[in-house]
Amino acid sequence: MASNSKRKRTAKNPHAAEYKVLQPSCQDAPQPSATSRTVTFDCNPSGRLGQHTEITEVEISAEDLATLAQDPEFTSLPDDKTLNYEYFEQTVQADKEDEPVAPPVPPVKVKKVKRNIFADWLPYHDTHVHELTRHEGWADLSKKCIQCLQADAAYKCDDCFGPTVHCRGCIVSVHARLPFHCIKYWNGSFWQSAPLIDLGLRVQLGHNGGPCAAPYAFEAPLTVYHTNGAHSINVSYCQCNGPSGGYLFANQLLRSSWFPTSLARPRTALSYSGIVSIVLDIENDIFTRPCIRETREMYDNQEQYQE
């Protein structure tokens, strides 16, 4: 036969295009035959096309070969020389588009377990409670004053650093410039409040804290509002150069960082730290009256412990 006959067969791989081409062999052979050349185009995982060719000898009668040559299904196929990669790339691409695309699987989020700090603390619970409650008693404090090392110790300060105990005279001298500290006295059973005014503390104004040759004091103590409450303090004013008008006492209070509420004979003042605390409360929409009530409650608690 003069024309080539071709036969299309379905490939097993959905991404492969397989064609089988039948060509007549030598016509001098006693039995007509044809050469079967199977060309398989496959899509590799990398996306490139691969080609595999198998050639076999097929026995076929002359009548069947003539019938295949007249079949339009085979004659309409492209010629063997026109089979190129571009043709089969379109075929493979069409097969890929027909396949259902699986939805992307979102990555599994590993939930981070927050460390329980309380679990680490629980084994030391008893130890911490023991260390905190030891401040409520005498524990292993020194029997003698750590300042003079002679008198019996019975006073401590809650605002000073460390569990130190002093005698009455030393606790007053140590707090001569710290009148807002809270002092406690050991009565043999528990610590009770002992304000510095009851221990004999008197604050001298002027002379940069030094002694004054002409001190002057009012009969009533001065009430000063601080960040930790209200404190009654005996104050001595300086009159070495004599009275200089009605602003004498107020000026000395201002130089000591105490803001007086009156000018002639001040009975109440506020520390600068207390004023800053009140201003911050006002800026944060906290009323002044609850702030003053809080300081009064702190002061009342001190008197209650004293009683």
PDB file of C-alpha atoms in Angstrom:
ATOM      1  CA  MET A   1       0.000   0.000   0.000  1.00  0.00           C
ATOM      2  CA  ALA A   2       1.310   3.463  -0.853  1.00  0.00           C
ATOM      3  CA  SER A   3      -0.221   5.394   2.086  1.00  0.00           C
ATOM      4  CA  ASN A   4       0.629   4.951   5.730  1.00  0.00           C
ATOM      5  CA  SER A   5      -2.131   3.801   8.074  1.00  0.00           C
ATOM      6  CA  LYS A   6      -2.279   4.915  11.698  1.00  0.00           C
ATOM      7  CA  ARG A   7      -4.272   3.656  14.656  1.00  0.00           C
ATOM      8  CA  LYS A   8      -5.031   5.512  17.890  1.00  0.00           C
ATOM      9  CA  ARG A   9      -5.228   3.644  21.174  1.00  0.00           C
ATOM     10  CA  THR A  10      -6.067   4.852  24.684  1.00  0.00           C
ATOM     11  CA  ALA A  11      -3.153   5.203  27.110  1.00  0.00           C
ATOM     12  CA  LYS A  12      -3.285   3.771  30.629  1.00  0.00           C
ATOM     13  CA  ASN A  13      -1.692   6.846  32.202  1.00  0.00           C
ATOM     14  CA  PRO A  14      -4.172   9.760  32.194  1.00  0.00           C
ATOM     15  CA  HIS A  15      -1.273  12.146  31.674  1.00  0.00           C
ATOM     16  CA  ALA A  16       0.112  10.169  28.709  1.00  0.00           C
ATOM     17  CA  ALA A  17      -0.807  10.331  25.038  1.00  0.00           C
ATOM     18  CA  GLU A  18      -0.142   7.048  23.216  1.00  0.00           C
ATOM     19  CA  TYR A  19      -0.264   6.533  19.474  1.00  0.00           C
ATOM     20  CA  LYS A  20       0.316   3.338  17.506  1.00  0.00           C
ATOM     21  CA  VAL A  21       1.406   3.711  13.887  1.00  0.00           C
ATOM     22  CA  LEU A  22       1.133   0.774  11.493  1.00  0.00           C
ATOM     23  CA  GLN A  23       3.406   0.811   8.457  1.00  0.00           C
ATOM     24  CA  PRO A  24       3.494  -1.878   5.742  1.00  0.00           C
ATOM     25  CA  SER A  25       6.647  -3.957   5.580  1.00  0.00           C
ATOM     26  CA  CYS A  26       8.418  -5.312   2.526  1.00  0.00           C
ATOM     27  CA  GLN A  27       5.860  -6.315  -0.087  1.00  0.00           C
ATOM     28  CA  ASP A  28       8.005  -9.247  -1.249  1.00  0.00           C
ATOM     29  CA  ALA A  29       7.238 -11.120   1.984  1.00  0.00           C
ATOM     30  CA  PRO A  30       5.059 -14.245   1.518  1.00  0.00           C
ATOM     31  CA  GLN A  31       2.589 -12.971   4.161  1.00  0.00           C
ATOM     32  CA  PRO A  32       1.623  -9.270   4.285  1.00  0.00           C
ATOM     33  CA  SER A  33       2.729  -7.634   7.533  1.00  0.00           C
ATOM     34  CA  ALA A  34       3.124  -4.219   9.050  1.00  0.00           C
ATOM     35  CA  THR A  35       5.479  -2.569  11.509  1.00  0.00           C
ATOM     36  CA  SER A  36       3.739  -1.344  14.680  1.00  0.00           C
ATOM     37  CA  ARG A  37       5.460   1.676  16.225  1.00  0.00           C
ATOM     38  CA  THR A  38       3.968   2.762  19.555  1.00  0.00           C
ATOM     39  CA  VAL A  39       4.959   6.286  20.683  1.00  0.00           C
ATOM     40  CA  THR A  40       4.061   7.200  24.267  1.00  0.00           C
ATOM     41  CA  PHE A  41       4.323  10.768  25.494  1.00  0.00           C
ATOM     42  CA  ASP A  42       4.245  11.072  29.289  1.00  0.00           C
ATOM     43  CA  CYS A  43       4.397  14.036  31.667  1.00  0.00           C
ATOM     44  CA  ASN A  44       7.189  13.659  34.200  1.00  0.00           C
ATOM     45  CA  PRO A  45       6.781  14.840  37.815  1.00  0.00           C
ATOM     46  CA  SER A  46       9.049  17.772  36.970  1.00  0.00           C
ATOM     47  CA  GLY A  47       6.544  18.947  34.333  1.00  0.00           C
ATOM     48  CA  ARG A  48       8.628  18.040  31.285  1.00  0.00           C
ATOM     49  CA  LEU A  49       7.369  15.726  28.561  1.00  0.00           C
ATOM     50  CA  GLY A  50       8.971  12.336  27.994  1.00  0.00           C
ATOM     51  CA  GLN A  51       8.784  10.051  24.951  1.00  0.00           C
ATOM     52  CA  HIS A  52       8.927   6.243  24.740  1.00  0.00           C
ATOM     53  CA  THR A  53       8.794   4.293  21.438  1.00  0.00           C
ATOM     54  CA  GLU A  54       8.096   0.564  20.931  1.00  0.00           C
ATOM     55  CA  ILE A  55       8.441  -1.120  17.469  1.00  0.00           C
ATOM     56  CA  THR A  56       6.900  -4.554  16.809  1.00  0.00           C
ATOM     57  CA  GLU A  57       6.114  -6.665  13.701  1.00  0.00           C
ATOM     58  CA  VAL A  58       2.403  -7.287  13.199  1.00  0.00           C
ATOM     59  CA  GLU A  59       0.996  -9.810  10.678  1.00  0.00           C
ATOM     60  CA  ILE A  60      -1.960  -8.397   8.760  1.00  0.00           C
ATOM     61  CA  SER A  61      -3.732  -9.411   5.584  1.00  0.00           C
ATOM     62  CA  ALA A  62      -3.738  -7.254   2.481  1.00  0.00           C
ATOM     63  CA  GLU A  63      -7.533  -6.807   2.669  1.00  0.00           C
ATOM     64  CA  ASP A  64      -7.362  -5.519   6.271  1.00  0.00           C
ATOM     65  CA  LEU A  65      -4.488  -3.220   5.433  1.00  0.00           C
ATOM     66  CA  ALA A  66      -6.471  -1.767   2.496  1.00  0.00           C
ATOM     67  CA  THR A  67      -9.538  -1.324   4.696  1.00  0.00           C
ATOM     68  CA  LEU A  68      -7.541   0.558   7.367  1.00  0.00           C
ATOM     69  CA  ALA A  69      -6.036   2.813   4.736  1.00  0.00           C
ATOM     70  CA  GLN A  70      -9.531   3.892   3.592  1.00  0.00           C
ATOM     71  CA  ASP A  71     -10.818   4.542   7.156  1.00  0.00           C
ATOM     72  CA  PRO A  72     -11.129   8.356   7.668  1.00  0.00           C
ATOM     73  CA  GLU A  73     -10.536   7.982  11.432  1.00  0.00           C
ATOM     74  CA  PHE A  74      -6.923   7.031  10.746  1.00  0.00           C
ATOM     75  CA  THR A  75      -6.268   9.084   7.641  1.00  0.00           C
ATOM     76  CA  SER A  76      -7.339  12.260   9.475  1.00  0.00           C
ATOM     77  CA  LEU A  77      -4.586  11.908  12.065  1.00  0.00           C
ATOM     78  CA  PRO A  78      -1.491  14.070  11.603  1.00  0.00           C
ATOM     79  CA  ASP A  79       1.377  12.624   9.633  1.00  0.00           C
ATOM     80  CA  ASP A  80       4.168  10.847  11.499  1.00  0.00           C
ATOM     81  CA  LYS A  81       6.608  13.665  10.795  1.00  0.00           C
ATOM     82  CA  THR A  82       4.241  16.270  12.237  1.00  0.00           C
ATOM     83  CA  LEU A  83       3.976  14.587  15.634  1.00  0.00           C
ATOM     84  CA  ASN A  84       5.811  17.052  17.856  1.00  0.00           C
ATOM     85  CA  TYR A  85       5.954  18.005  21.482  1.00  0.00           C
ATOM     86  CA  GLU A  86       3.759  21.063  21.053  1.00  0.00           C
ATOM     87  CA  TYR A  87       0.825  18.915  19.964  1.00  0.00           C
ATOM     88  CA  PHE A  88       1.097  16.584  22.922  1.00  0.00           C
ATOM     89  CA  GLU A  89       1.741  19.393  25.429  1.00  0.00           C
ATOM     90  CA  GLN A  90      -1.746  20.654  24.636  1.00  0.00           C
ATOM     91  CA  THR A  91      -3.172  17.160  25.129  1.00  0.00           C
ATOM     92  CA  VAL A  92      -1.465  16.629  28.487  1.00  0.00           C
ATOM     93  CA  GLN A  93      -2.395  20.125  29.655  1.00  0.00           C
ATOM     94  CA  ALA A  94      -6.046  19.458  28.819  1.00  0.00           C
ATOM     95  CA  ASP A  95      -5.945  16.219  30.823  1.00  0.00           C
ATOM     96  CA  LYS A  96      -4.555  18.075  33.840  1.00  0.00           C
ATOM     97  CA  GLU A  97      -7.272  20.708  33.675  1.00  0.00           C
ATOM     98  CA  ASP A  98      -9.975  18.017  33.678  1.00  0.00           C
ATOM     99  CA  GLU A  99      -8.663  16.504  36.913  1.00  0.00           C
ATOM    100  CA  PRO A 100     -10.330  17.696  40.157  1.00  0.00           C
ATOM    101  CA  VAL A 101      -8.049  19.973  42.142  1.00  0.00           C
ATOM    102  CA  ALA A 102      -7.941  19.121  45.827  1.00  0.00           C
ATOM    103  CA  PRO A 103      -8.453  22.138  48.129  1.00  0.00           C
ATOM    104  CA  PRO A 104      -5.302  23.250  49.943  1.00  0.00           C
ATOM    105  CA  VAL A 105      -4.976  21.786  53.394  1.00  0.00           C
ATOM    106  CA  PRO A 106      -4.315  24.527  55.954  1.00  0.00           C
ATOM    107  CA  PRO A 107      -1.300  23.915  58.165  1.00  0.00           C
ATOM    108  CA  VAL A 108      -2.054  22.495  61.552  1.00  0.00           C
ATOM    109  CA  LYS A 109      -1.548  25.150  64.225  1.00  0.00           C
ATOM    110  CA  VAL A 110       0.347  23.834  67.179  1.00  0.00           C
ATOM    111  CA  LYS A 111      -1.131  25.369  70.313  1.00  0.00           C
ATOM    112  CA  LYS A 112       1.549  26.640  72.608  1.00  0.00           C
ATOM    113  CA  VAL A 113       1.008  25.616  76.188  1.00  0.00           C
ATOM    114  CA  LYS A 114       1.588  28.553  78.511  1.00  0.00           C
ATOM    115  CA  ARG A 115       3.908  27.783  81.338  1.00  0.00           C
ATOM    116  CA  ASN A 116       2.134  27.643  84.673  1.00  0.00           C
ATOM    117  CA  ILE A 117       4.234  29.752  87.015  1.00  0.00           C
ATOM    118  CA  PHE A 118       2.081  28.760  89.969  1.00  0.00           C
ATOM    119  CA  ALA A 119       3.016  25.119  89.461  1.00  0.00           C
ATOM    120  CA  ASP A 120       6.675  26.091  89.857  1.00  0.00           C
ATOM    121  CA  TRP A 121       5.862  28.111  92.971  1.00  0.00           C
ATOM    122  CA  LEU A 122       3.694  25.570  94.794  1.00  0.00           C
ATOM    123  CA  PRO A 123       6.616  23.498  96.171  1.00  0.00           C
ATOM    124  CA  TYR A 124       7.888  26.690  97.875  1.00  0.00           C
ATOM    125  CA  HIS A 125       4.485  27.785  99.185  1.00  0.00           C
ATOM    126  CA  ASP A 126       5.139  26.893 102.810  1.00  0.00           C
ATOM    127  CA  THR A 127       8.577  28.486 102.760  1.00  0.00           C
ATOM    128  CA  HIS A 128       7.260  31.795 101.436  1.00  0.00           C
ATOM    129  CA  VAL A 129       4.396  31.880 103.918  1.00  0.00           C
ATOM    130  CA  HIS A 130       6.820  31.201 106.741  1.00  0.00           C
ATOM    131  CA  GLU A 131       9.122  34.032 105.638  1.00  0.00           C
ATOM    132  CA  LEU A 132       6.228  36.483 105.352  1.00  0.00           C
ATOM    133  CA  THR A 133       4.684  35.656 108.719  1.00  0.00           C
ATOM    134  CA  ARG A 134       8.012  35.947 110.530  1.00  0.00           C
ATOM    135  CA  HIS A 135       7.691  39.735 110.114  1.00  0.00           C
ATOM    136  CA  GLU A 136       4.612  39.611 112.335  1.00  0.00           C
ATOM    137  CA  GLY A 137       6.657  38.359 115.283  1.00  0.00           C
ATOM    138  CA  TRP A 138      10.054  38.841 116.841  1.00  0.00           C
ATOM    139  CA  ALA A 139      11.597  35.826 115.090  1.00  0.00           C
ATOM    140  CA  ASP A 140      15.395  35.839 115.499  1.00  0.00           C
ATOM    141  CA  LEU A 141      15.933  39.606 115.802  1.00  0.00           C
ATOM    142  CA  SER A 142      18.725  40.971 117.943  1.00  0.00           C
ATOM    143  CA  LYS A 143      17.986  41.629 121.614  1.00  0.00           C
ATOM    144  CA  LYS A 144      20.245  44.681 121.646  1.00  0.00           C
ATOM    145  CA  CYS A 145      19.988  47.867 119.608  1.00  0.00           C
ATOM    146  CA  ILE A 146      22.030  47.584 116.419  1.00  0.00           C
ATOM    147  CA  GLN A 147      22.884  51.308 116.653  1.00  0.00           C
ATOM    148  CA  CYS A 148      24.316  51.687 120.152  1.00  0.00           C
ATOM    149  CA  LEU A 149      24.730  47.961 120.937  1.00  0.00           C
ATOM    150  CA  GLN A 150      23.861  48.665 124.591  1.00  0.00           C
ATOM    151  CA  ALA A 151      20.167  49.353 125.167  1.00  0.00           C
ATOM    152  CA  ASP A 152      17.461  46.778 124.663  1.00  0.00           C
ATOM    153  CA  ALA A 153      15.883  46.856 121.206  1.00  0.00           C
ATOM    154  CA  ALA A 154      12.117  47.193 120.974  1.00  0.00           C
ATOM    155  CA  TYR A 155      11.405  49.384 117.915  1.00  0.00           C
ATOM    156  CA  LYS A 156      11.496  48.779 114.185  1.00  0.00           C
ATOM    157  CA  CYS A 157      10.565  50.746 111.064  1.00  0.00           C
ATOM    158  CA  ASP A 158       8.323  49.329 108.349  1.00  0.00           C
ATOM    159  CA  ASP A 159       9.633  51.787 105.749  1.00  0.00           C
ATOM    160  CA  CYS A 160      13.357  51.289 106.332  1.00  0.00           C
ATOM    161  CA  PHE A 161      15.221  48.499 104.597  1.00  0.00           C
ATOM    162  CA  GLY A 162      15.894  45.298 106.467  1.00  0.00           C
ATOM    163  CA  PRO A 163      14.565  43.809 109.718  1.00  0.00           C
ATOM    164  CA  THR A 164      16.580  46.069 112.017  1.00  0.00           C
ATOM    165  CA  VAL A 165      15.578  46.885 115.606  1.00  0.00           C
ATOM    166  CA  HIS A 166      16.609  49.876 117.726  1.00  0.00           C
ATOM    167  CA  CYS A 167      16.127  51.300 121.142  1.00  0.00           C
ATOM    168  CA  ARG A 168      13.863  54.331 121.641  1.00  0.00           C
ATOM    169  CA  GLY A 169      16.605  56.952 121.536  1.00  0.00           C
ATOM    170  CA  CYS A 170      18.300  55.535 118.446  1.00  0.00           C
ATOM    171  CA  ILE A 171      15.067  55.076 116.493  1.00  0.00           C
ATOM    172  CA  VAL A 172      14.277  58.781 117.001  1.00  0.00           C
ATOM    173  CA  SER A 173      17.763  59.966 116.040  1.00  0.00           C
ATOM    174  CA  VAL A 174      17.804  57.803 112.920  1.00  0.00           C
ATOM    175  CA  HIS A 175      14.442  59.267 111.793  1.00  0.00           C
ATOM    176  CA  ALA A 176      15.199  62.903 112.594  1.00  0.00           C
ATOM    177  CA  ARG A 177      14.927  63.690 108.851  1.00  0.00           C
ATOM    178  CA  LEU A 178      12.413  60.923 108.088  1.00  0.00           C
ATOM    179  CA  PRO A 179       9.257  62.000 109.934  1.00  0.00           C
ATOM    180  CA  PHE A 180       6.886  60.120 107.605  1.00  0.00           C
ATOM    181  CA  HIS A 181       8.161  56.630 108.423  1.00  0.00           C
ATOM    182  CA  CYS A 182       5.909  54.226 110.320  1.00  0.00           C
ATOM    183  CA  ILE A 183       7.448  52.954 113.566  1.00  0.00           C
ATOM    184  CA  LYS A 184       6.266  49.903 115.515  1.00  0.00           C
ATOM    185  CA  TYR A 185       6.908  48.806 119.074  1.00  0.00           C
ATOM    186  CA  TRP A 186       7.192  45.218 120.350  1.00  0.00           C
ATOM    187  CA  ASN A 187       4.936  44.868 123.415  1.00  0.00           C
ATOM    188  CA  GLY A 188       5.946  41.305 124.126  1.00  0.00           C
ATOM    189  CA  SER A 189       3.195  39.690 122.029  1.00  0.00           C
ATOM    190  CA  PHE A 190       2.916  41.616 118.763  1.00  0.00           C
ATOM    191  CA  TRP A 191       4.053  44.766 116.988  1.00  0.00           C
ATOM    192  CA  GLN A 192       1.898  47.830 117.666  1.00  0.00           C
ATOM    193  CA  SER A 193       2.018  51.272 116.071  1.00  0.00           C
ATOM    194  CA  ALA A 194       4.270  53.852 117.750  1.00  0.00           C
ATOM    195  CA  PRO A 195       4.159  57.261 115.961  1.00  0.00           C
ATOM    196  CA  LEU A 196       7.358  59.253 116.095  1.00  0.00           C
ATOM    197  CA  ILE A 197       5.553  62.154 117.756  1.00  0.00           C
ATOM    198  CA  ASP A 198       4.897  59.917 120.771  1.00  0.00           C
ATOM    199  CA  LEU A 199       8.548  58.906 120.898  1.00  0.00           C
ATOM    200  CA  GLY A 200       9.660  62.540 121.204  1.00  0.00           C
ATOM    201  CA  LEU A 201      10.572  63.471 117.632  1.00  0.00           C
ATOM    202  CA  ARG A 202      10.601  67.211 116.870  1.00  0.00           C
ATOM    203  CA  VAL A 203      11.462  68.520 113.414  1.00  0.00           C
ATOM    204  CA  GLN A 204      13.518  71.712 113.346  1.00  0.00           C
ATOM    205  CA  LEU A 205      13.010  73.984 110.341  1.00  0.00           C
ATOM    206  CA  GLY A 206      15.702  76.276 108.998  1.00  0.00           C
ATOM    207  CA  HIS A 207      19.489  75.949 109.352  1.00  0.00           C
ATOM    208  CA  ASN A 208      19.340  73.062 106.841  1.00  0.00           C
ATOM    209  CA  GLY A 209      18.289  70.682 109.578  1.00  0.00           C
ATOM    210  CA  GLY A 210      20.846  71.887 112.116  1.00  0.00           C
ATOM    211  CA  PRO A 211      20.146  73.156 115.652  1.00  0.00           C
ATOM    212  CA  CYS A 212      18.548  76.559 116.157  1.00  0.00           C
ATOM    213  CA  ALA A 213      19.363  79.079 118.903  1.00  0.00           C
ATOM    214  CA  ALA A 214      15.868  80.599 118.904  1.00  0.00           C
ATOM    215  CA  PRO A 215      13.291  77.907 118.078  1.00  0.00           C
ATOM    216  CA  TYR A 216       9.594  78.634 118.172  1.00  0.00           C
ATOM    217  CA  ALA A 217       6.807  76.052 118.264  1.00  0.00           C
ATOM    218  CA  PHE A 218       3.037  76.109 118.319  1.00  0.00           C
ATOM    219  CA  GLU A 219       1.130  74.287 120.997  1.00  0.00           C
ATOM    220  CA  ALA A 220      -0.663  72.016 118.515  1.00  0.00           C
ATOM    221  CA  PRO A 221       1.299  69.723 116.222  1.00  0.00           C
ATOM    222  CA  LEU A 222       1.331  70.154 112.471  1.00  0.00           C
ATOM    223  CA  THR A 223      -0.713  67.660 110.439  1.00  0.00           C
ATOM    224  CA  VAL A 224       1.070  66.724 107.224  1.00  0.00           C
ATOM    225  CA  TYR A 225      -0.561  64.607 104.507  1.00  0.00           C
ATOM    226  CA  HIS A 226       1.899  62.290 102.789  1.00  0.00           C
ATOM    227  CA  THR A 227       1.558  59.421 100.328  1.00  0.00           C
ATOM    228  CA  ASN A 228       1.267  56.884 103.160  1.00  0.00           C
ATOM    229  CA  GLY A 229      -1.262  58.788 105.248  1.00  0.00           C
ATOM    230  CA  ALA A 230      -1.620  61.722 107.622  1.00  0.00           C
ATOM    231  CA  HIS A 231       1.103  62.347 110.196  1.00  0.00           C
ATOM    232  CA  SER A 232       1.100  64.546 113.302  1.00  0.00           C
ATOM    233  CA  ILE A 233       4.524  66.162 113.672  1.00  0.00           C
ATOM    234  CA  ASN A 234       5.923  68.539 116.273  1.00  0.00           C
ATOM    235  CA  VAL A 235       7.566  71.360 114.325  1.00  0.00           C
ATOM    236  CA  SER A 236       9.933  74.066 115.600  1.00  0.00           C
ATOM    237  CA  TYR A 237      10.331  77.202 113.509  1.00  0.00           C
ATOM    238  CA  CYS A 238      13.454  79.337 113.378  1.00  0.00           C
ATOM    239  CA  GLN A 239      13.323  82.881 114.775  1.00  0.00           C
ATOM    240  CA  CYS A 240      17.007  83.704 114.943  1.00  0.00           C
ATOM    241  CA  ASN A 241      16.514  86.913 112.929  1.00  0.00           C
ATOM    242  CA  GLY A 242      13.142  87.699 114.466  1.00  0.00           C
ATOM    243  CA  PRO A 243       9.720  87.458 112.831  1.00  0.00           C
ATOM    244  CA  SER A 244       9.629  88.790 109.279  1.00  0.00           C
ATOM    245  CA  GLY A 245       5.965  89.314 108.624  1.00  0.00           C
ATOM    246  CA  GLY A 246       3.110  86.876 108.392  1.00  0.00           C
ATOM    247  CA  TYR A 247       4.832  84.692 105.777  1.00  0.00           C
ATOM    248  CA  LEU A 248       7.637  83.531 108.067  1.00  0.00           C
ATOM    249  CA  PHE A 249       6.195  80.135 108.979  1.00  0.00           C
ATOM    250  CA  ALA A 250       4.854  79.423 105.490  1.00  0.00           C
ATOM    251  CA  ASN A 251       8.224  80.171 103.906  1.00  0.00           C
ATOM    252  CA  GLN A 252      10.029  77.771 106.208  1.00  0.00           C
ATOM    253  CA  LEU A 253       7.521  75.032 105.408  1.00  0.00           C
ATOM    254  CA  LEU A 254       7.907  75.604 101.670  1.00  0.00           C
ATOM    255  CA  ARG A 255      11.693  75.398 101.962  1.00  0.00           C
ATOM    256  CA  SER A 256      11.209  72.011 103.658  1.00  0.00           C
ATOM    257  CA  SER A 257       9.050  70.786 100.724  1.00  0.00           C
ATOM    258  CA  TRP A 258       5.826  71.089 102.711  1.00  0.00           C
ATOM    259  CA  PHE A 259       2.992  73.104 101.189  1.00  0.00           C
ATOM    260  CA  PRO A 260       1.000  74.951 103.909  1.00  0.00           C
ATOM    261  CA  THR A 261      -2.773  75.295 103.692  1.00  0.00           C
ATOM    262  CA  SER A 262      -2.677  78.701 105.431  1.00  0.00           C
ATOM    263  CA  LEU A 263      -0.169  81.534 105.695  1.00  0.00           C
ATOM    264  CA  ALA A 264      -0.245  83.145 109.144  1.00  0.00           C
ATOM    265  CA  ARG A 265      -0.372  80.150 111.483  1.00  0.00           C
ATOM    266  CA  PRO A 266      -0.442  76.944 109.387  1.00  0.00           C
ATOM    267  CA  ARG A 267      -1.861  73.874 111.091  1.00  0.00           C
ATOM    268  CA  THR A 268      -2.013  71.604 108.045  1.00  0.00           C
ATOM    269  CA  ALA A 269       0.365  70.995 105.171  1.00  0.00           C
ATOM    270  CA  LEU A 270       0.900  68.611 102.292  1.00  0.00           C
ATOM    271  CA  SER A 271       4.191  67.097 101.276  1.00  0.00           C
ATOM    272  CA  TYR A 272       5.270  67.628  97.694  1.00  0.00           C
ATOM    273  CA  SER A 273       5.038  63.882  97.102  1.00  0.00           C
ATOM    274  CA  GLY A 274       1.490  63.910  98.442  1.00  0.00           C
ATOM    275  CA  ILE A 275       0.545  66.768  96.085  1.00  0.00           C
ATOM    276  CA  VAL A 276       1.983  64.916  93.087  1.00  0.00           C
ATOM    277  CA  SER A 277       0.008  61.822  94.071  1.00  0.00           C
ATOM    278  CA  ILE A 278      -3.225  63.839  94.262  1.00  0.00           C
ATOM    279  CA  VAL A 279      -2.551  65.505  90.884  1.00  0.00           C
ATOM    280  CA  LEU A 280      -1.974  62.120  89.260  1.00  0.00           C
ATOM    281  CA  ASP A 281      -5.226  60.839  90.751  1.00  0.00           C
ATOM    282  CA  ILE A 282      -7.112  63.844  89.336  1.00  0.00           C
ATOM    283  CA  GLU A 283      -5.570  63.348  85.893  1.00  0.00           C
ATOM    284  CA  ASN A 284      -6.664  59.705  86.012  1.00  0.00           C
ATOM    285  CA  ASP A 285     -10.266  60.717  86.870  1.00  0.00           C
ATOM    286  CA  ILE A 286      -9.933  59.687  90.499  1.00  0.00           C
ATOM    287  CA  PHE A 287     -11.666  62.084  92.862  1.00  0.00           C
ATOM    288  CA  THR A 288      -9.702  63.818  95.582  1.00  0.00           C
ATOM    289  CA  ARG A 289     -12.233  63.056  98.309  1.00  0.00           C
ATOM    290  CA  PRO A 290     -11.724  59.253  98.170  1.00  0.00           C
ATOM    291  CA  CYS A 291      -7.981  59.930  98.214  1.00  0.00           C
ATOM    292  CA  ILE A 292      -8.263  61.999 101.402  1.00  0.00           C
ATOM    293  CA  ARG A 293     -10.582  59.389 102.908  1.00  0.00           C
ATOM    294  CA  GLU A 294      -7.972  56.733 102.182  1.00  0.00           C
ATOM    295  CA  THR A 295      -5.264  58.704 103.972  1.00  0.00           C
ATOM    296  CA  ARG A 296      -7.567  59.229 106.936  1.00  0.00           C
ATOM    297  CA  GLU A 297      -8.296  55.512 107.125  1.00  0.00           C
ATOM    298  CA  MET A 298      -4.575  54.797 107.133  1.00  0.00           C
ATOM    299  CA  TYR A 299      -4.131  57.317 109.939  1.00  0.00           C
ATOM    300  CA  ASP A 300      -7.065  55.841 111.887  1.00  0.00           C
ATOM    301  CA  ASN A 301      -5.574  52.364 111.555  1.00  0.00           C
ATOM    302  CA  GLN A 302      -2.350  53.612 113.078  1.00  0.00           C
ATOM    303  CA  GLU A 303      -4.248  55.064 116.044  1.00  0.00           C
ATOM    304  CA  GLN A 304      -6.205  51.832 116.414  1.00  0.00           C
ATOM    305  CA  TYR A 305      -3.009  49.793 116.687  1.00  0.00           C
ATOM    306  CA  GLN A 306      -1.717  52.304 119.179  1.00  0.00           C
ATOM    307  CA  GLU A 307      -4.768  51.887 121.422  1.00  0.00           C
TER     308      GLU A 307
END
